[in-house]
CSV table of C-alpha atoms in Angstrom, one decimal:
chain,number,residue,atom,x,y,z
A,1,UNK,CA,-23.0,8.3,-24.2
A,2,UNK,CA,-25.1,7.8,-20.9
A,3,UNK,CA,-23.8,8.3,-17.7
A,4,UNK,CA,-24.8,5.1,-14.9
A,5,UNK,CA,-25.2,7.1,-12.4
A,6,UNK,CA,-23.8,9.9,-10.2
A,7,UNK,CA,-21.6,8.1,-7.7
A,8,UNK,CA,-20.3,10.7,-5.0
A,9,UNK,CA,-19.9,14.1,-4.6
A,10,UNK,CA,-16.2,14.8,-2.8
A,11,UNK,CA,-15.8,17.9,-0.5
A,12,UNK,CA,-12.7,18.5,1.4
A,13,UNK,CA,-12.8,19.3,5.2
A,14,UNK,CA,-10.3,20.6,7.9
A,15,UNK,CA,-12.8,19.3,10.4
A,16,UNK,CA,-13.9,15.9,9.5
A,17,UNK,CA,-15.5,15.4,12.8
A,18,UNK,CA,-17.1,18.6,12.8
A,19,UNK,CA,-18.4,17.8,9.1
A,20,UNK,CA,-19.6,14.4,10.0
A,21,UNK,CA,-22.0,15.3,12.6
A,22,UNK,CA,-23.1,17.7,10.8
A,23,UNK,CA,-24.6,15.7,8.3
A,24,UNK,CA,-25.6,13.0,10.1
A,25,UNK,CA,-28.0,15.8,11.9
A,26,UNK,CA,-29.3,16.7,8.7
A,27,UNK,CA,-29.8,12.8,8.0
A,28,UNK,CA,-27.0,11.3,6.2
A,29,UNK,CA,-25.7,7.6,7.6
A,30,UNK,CA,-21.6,7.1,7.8
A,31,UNK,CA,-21.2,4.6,5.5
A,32,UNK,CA,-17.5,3.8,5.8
A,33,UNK,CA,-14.3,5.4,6.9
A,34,UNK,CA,-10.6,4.9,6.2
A,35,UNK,CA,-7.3,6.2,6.2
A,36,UNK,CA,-5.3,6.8,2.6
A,37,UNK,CA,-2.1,7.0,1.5
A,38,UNK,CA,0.5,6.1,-1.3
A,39,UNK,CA,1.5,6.5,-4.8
A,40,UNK,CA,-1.0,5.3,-6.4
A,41,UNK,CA,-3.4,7.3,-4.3
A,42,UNK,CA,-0.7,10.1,-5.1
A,43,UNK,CA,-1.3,9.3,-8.6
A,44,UNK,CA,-4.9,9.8,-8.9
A,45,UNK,CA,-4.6,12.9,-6.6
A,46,UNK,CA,-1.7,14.9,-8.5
A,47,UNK,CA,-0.3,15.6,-5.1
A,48,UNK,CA,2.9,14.0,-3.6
A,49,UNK,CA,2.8,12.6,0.1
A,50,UNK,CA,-0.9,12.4,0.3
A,51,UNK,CA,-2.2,10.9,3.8
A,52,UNK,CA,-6.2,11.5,3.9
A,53,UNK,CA,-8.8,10.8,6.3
A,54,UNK,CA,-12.4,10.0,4.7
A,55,UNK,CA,-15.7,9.2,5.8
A,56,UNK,CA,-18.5,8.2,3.3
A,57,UNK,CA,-21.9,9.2,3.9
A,58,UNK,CA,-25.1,8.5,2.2
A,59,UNK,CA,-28.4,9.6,2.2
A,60,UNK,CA,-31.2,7.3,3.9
A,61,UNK,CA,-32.8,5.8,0.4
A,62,UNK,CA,-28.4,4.9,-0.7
A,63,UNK,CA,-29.1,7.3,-4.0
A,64,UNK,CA,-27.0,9.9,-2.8
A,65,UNK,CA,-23.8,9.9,-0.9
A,66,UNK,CA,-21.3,12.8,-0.2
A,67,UNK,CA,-17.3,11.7,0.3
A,68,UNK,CA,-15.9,14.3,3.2
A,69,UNK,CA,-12.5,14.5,2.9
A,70,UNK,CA,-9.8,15.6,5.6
A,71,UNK,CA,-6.0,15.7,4.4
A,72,UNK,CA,-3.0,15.3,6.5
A,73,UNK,CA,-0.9,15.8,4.1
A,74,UNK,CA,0.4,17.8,1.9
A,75,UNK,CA,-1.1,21.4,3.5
A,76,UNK,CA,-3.5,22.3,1.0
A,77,UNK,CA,-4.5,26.2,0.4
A,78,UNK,CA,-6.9,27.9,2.4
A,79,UNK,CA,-10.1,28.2,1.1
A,80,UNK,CA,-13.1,31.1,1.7
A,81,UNK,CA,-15.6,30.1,3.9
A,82,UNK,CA,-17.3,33.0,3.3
A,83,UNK,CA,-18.0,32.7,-0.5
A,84,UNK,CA,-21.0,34.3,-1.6
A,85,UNK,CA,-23.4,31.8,-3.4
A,86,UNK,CA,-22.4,33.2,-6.8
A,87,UNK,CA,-18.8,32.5,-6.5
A,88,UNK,CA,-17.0,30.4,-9.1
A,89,UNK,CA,-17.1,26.2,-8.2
A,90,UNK,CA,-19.3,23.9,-6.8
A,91,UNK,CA,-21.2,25.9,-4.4
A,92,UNK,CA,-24.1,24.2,-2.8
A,93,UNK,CA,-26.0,20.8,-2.4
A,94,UNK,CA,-29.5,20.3,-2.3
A,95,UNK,CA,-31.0,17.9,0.2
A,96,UNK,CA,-34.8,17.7,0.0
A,97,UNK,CA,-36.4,17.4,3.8
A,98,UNK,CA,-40.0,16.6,5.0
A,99,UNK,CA,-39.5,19.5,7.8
A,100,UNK,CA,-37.3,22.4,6.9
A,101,UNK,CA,-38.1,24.7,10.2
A,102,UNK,CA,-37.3,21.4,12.2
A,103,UNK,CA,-34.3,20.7,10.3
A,104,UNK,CA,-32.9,24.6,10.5
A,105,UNK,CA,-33.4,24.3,14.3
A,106,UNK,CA,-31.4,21.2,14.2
A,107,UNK,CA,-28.2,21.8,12.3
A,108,UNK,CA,-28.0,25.2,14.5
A,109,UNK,CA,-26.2,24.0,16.9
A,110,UNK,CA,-23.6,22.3,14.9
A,111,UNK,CA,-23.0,26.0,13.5
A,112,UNK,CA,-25.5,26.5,10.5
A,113,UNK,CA,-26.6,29.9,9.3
A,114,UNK,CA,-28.9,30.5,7.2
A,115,UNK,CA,-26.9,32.6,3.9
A,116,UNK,CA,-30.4,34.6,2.9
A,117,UNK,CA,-34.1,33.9,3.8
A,118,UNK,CA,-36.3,30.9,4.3
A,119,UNK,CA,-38.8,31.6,1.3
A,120,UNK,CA,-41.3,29.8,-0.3
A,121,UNK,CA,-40.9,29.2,-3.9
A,122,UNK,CA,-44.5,28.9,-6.1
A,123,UNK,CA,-46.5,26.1,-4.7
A,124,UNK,CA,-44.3,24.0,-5.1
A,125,UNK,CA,-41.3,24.3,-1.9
A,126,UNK,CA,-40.0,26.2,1.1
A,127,UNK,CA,-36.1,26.9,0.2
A,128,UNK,CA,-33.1,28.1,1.9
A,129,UNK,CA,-29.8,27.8,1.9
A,130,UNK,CA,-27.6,27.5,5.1
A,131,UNK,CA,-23.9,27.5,5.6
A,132,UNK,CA,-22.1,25.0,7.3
A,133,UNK,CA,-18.8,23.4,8.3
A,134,UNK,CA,-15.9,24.6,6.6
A,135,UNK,CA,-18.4,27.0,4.6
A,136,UNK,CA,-20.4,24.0,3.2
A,137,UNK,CA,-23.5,25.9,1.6
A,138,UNK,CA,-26.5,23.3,2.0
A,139,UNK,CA,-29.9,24.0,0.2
A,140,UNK,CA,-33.0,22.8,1.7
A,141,UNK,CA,-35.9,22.2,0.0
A,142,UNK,CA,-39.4,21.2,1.8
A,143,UNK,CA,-42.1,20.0,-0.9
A,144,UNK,CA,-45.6,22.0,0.0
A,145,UNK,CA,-48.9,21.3,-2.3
């Protein structure tokens, strides 16, 4: 079986706003946003009640897109925003950037820290991974040689 392609990668928010700029610093475009709610959206969900706030954003080239997603309802669980890298679950996404020192300096204000070292890896990239919104661990990589 072959896959088409990867459509969307979904992370849930309690700060959509917050999320959303945050992105769009590092580069990403809003490509939509709605409201959504009702059974069948229930349905799909598992969850009962469900009203959710989502924004859609994509990279510059439209190969890669990220689905952030606020709930209003029901409450969900708390989650650890201060996971360590090796924690259990989807833990990071990797966005590849012509300028990672320009990029770092950037998303600092909208709260990123940087969860080890900037390092260069081979000849091949500088990599790092920061944490953001709601926890978010980003990896960037910068292609040297």
């Amino acid at each position: 079986m072959v896959l088409p392609r990867l459509e969307h990668v979904g992370i849930v928010v309690g700060d959509l706003e917050a999320a959303k700029a945050f992105f769009v610093e590092l580069g990403l475009e809003v490509e939509g946003e709605m409201t959504v709610e009702g059974r069948a959206v229930d349905r799909i969900v598992g969850l009962d009640g469900v009203r959710s706030d989502m924004a859609m954003m994509r990279t510059p080239d439209g190969h890669g897109k990220l689905e952030l997603i606020r709930y209003r309802r029901p409450a969900g669980p708390g989650g650890d925003p201060e996971a360590p890298s090796n924690a259990p679950g989807l833990r990071h996404v990797l966005f590849e950037v012509a300028d990672i020192e320009d990029v770092l300096a950037r998303l600092q204000p909208h709260g990123a820290e940087l969860v080890g070292e900037l390092v260069q890896y081979e000849e091949s990239f500088k990599l790092c991974y920061v944490r953001g919104p709601e926890g978010i661990i980003v990896e960037l990589a910068e292609r040297i040689g």
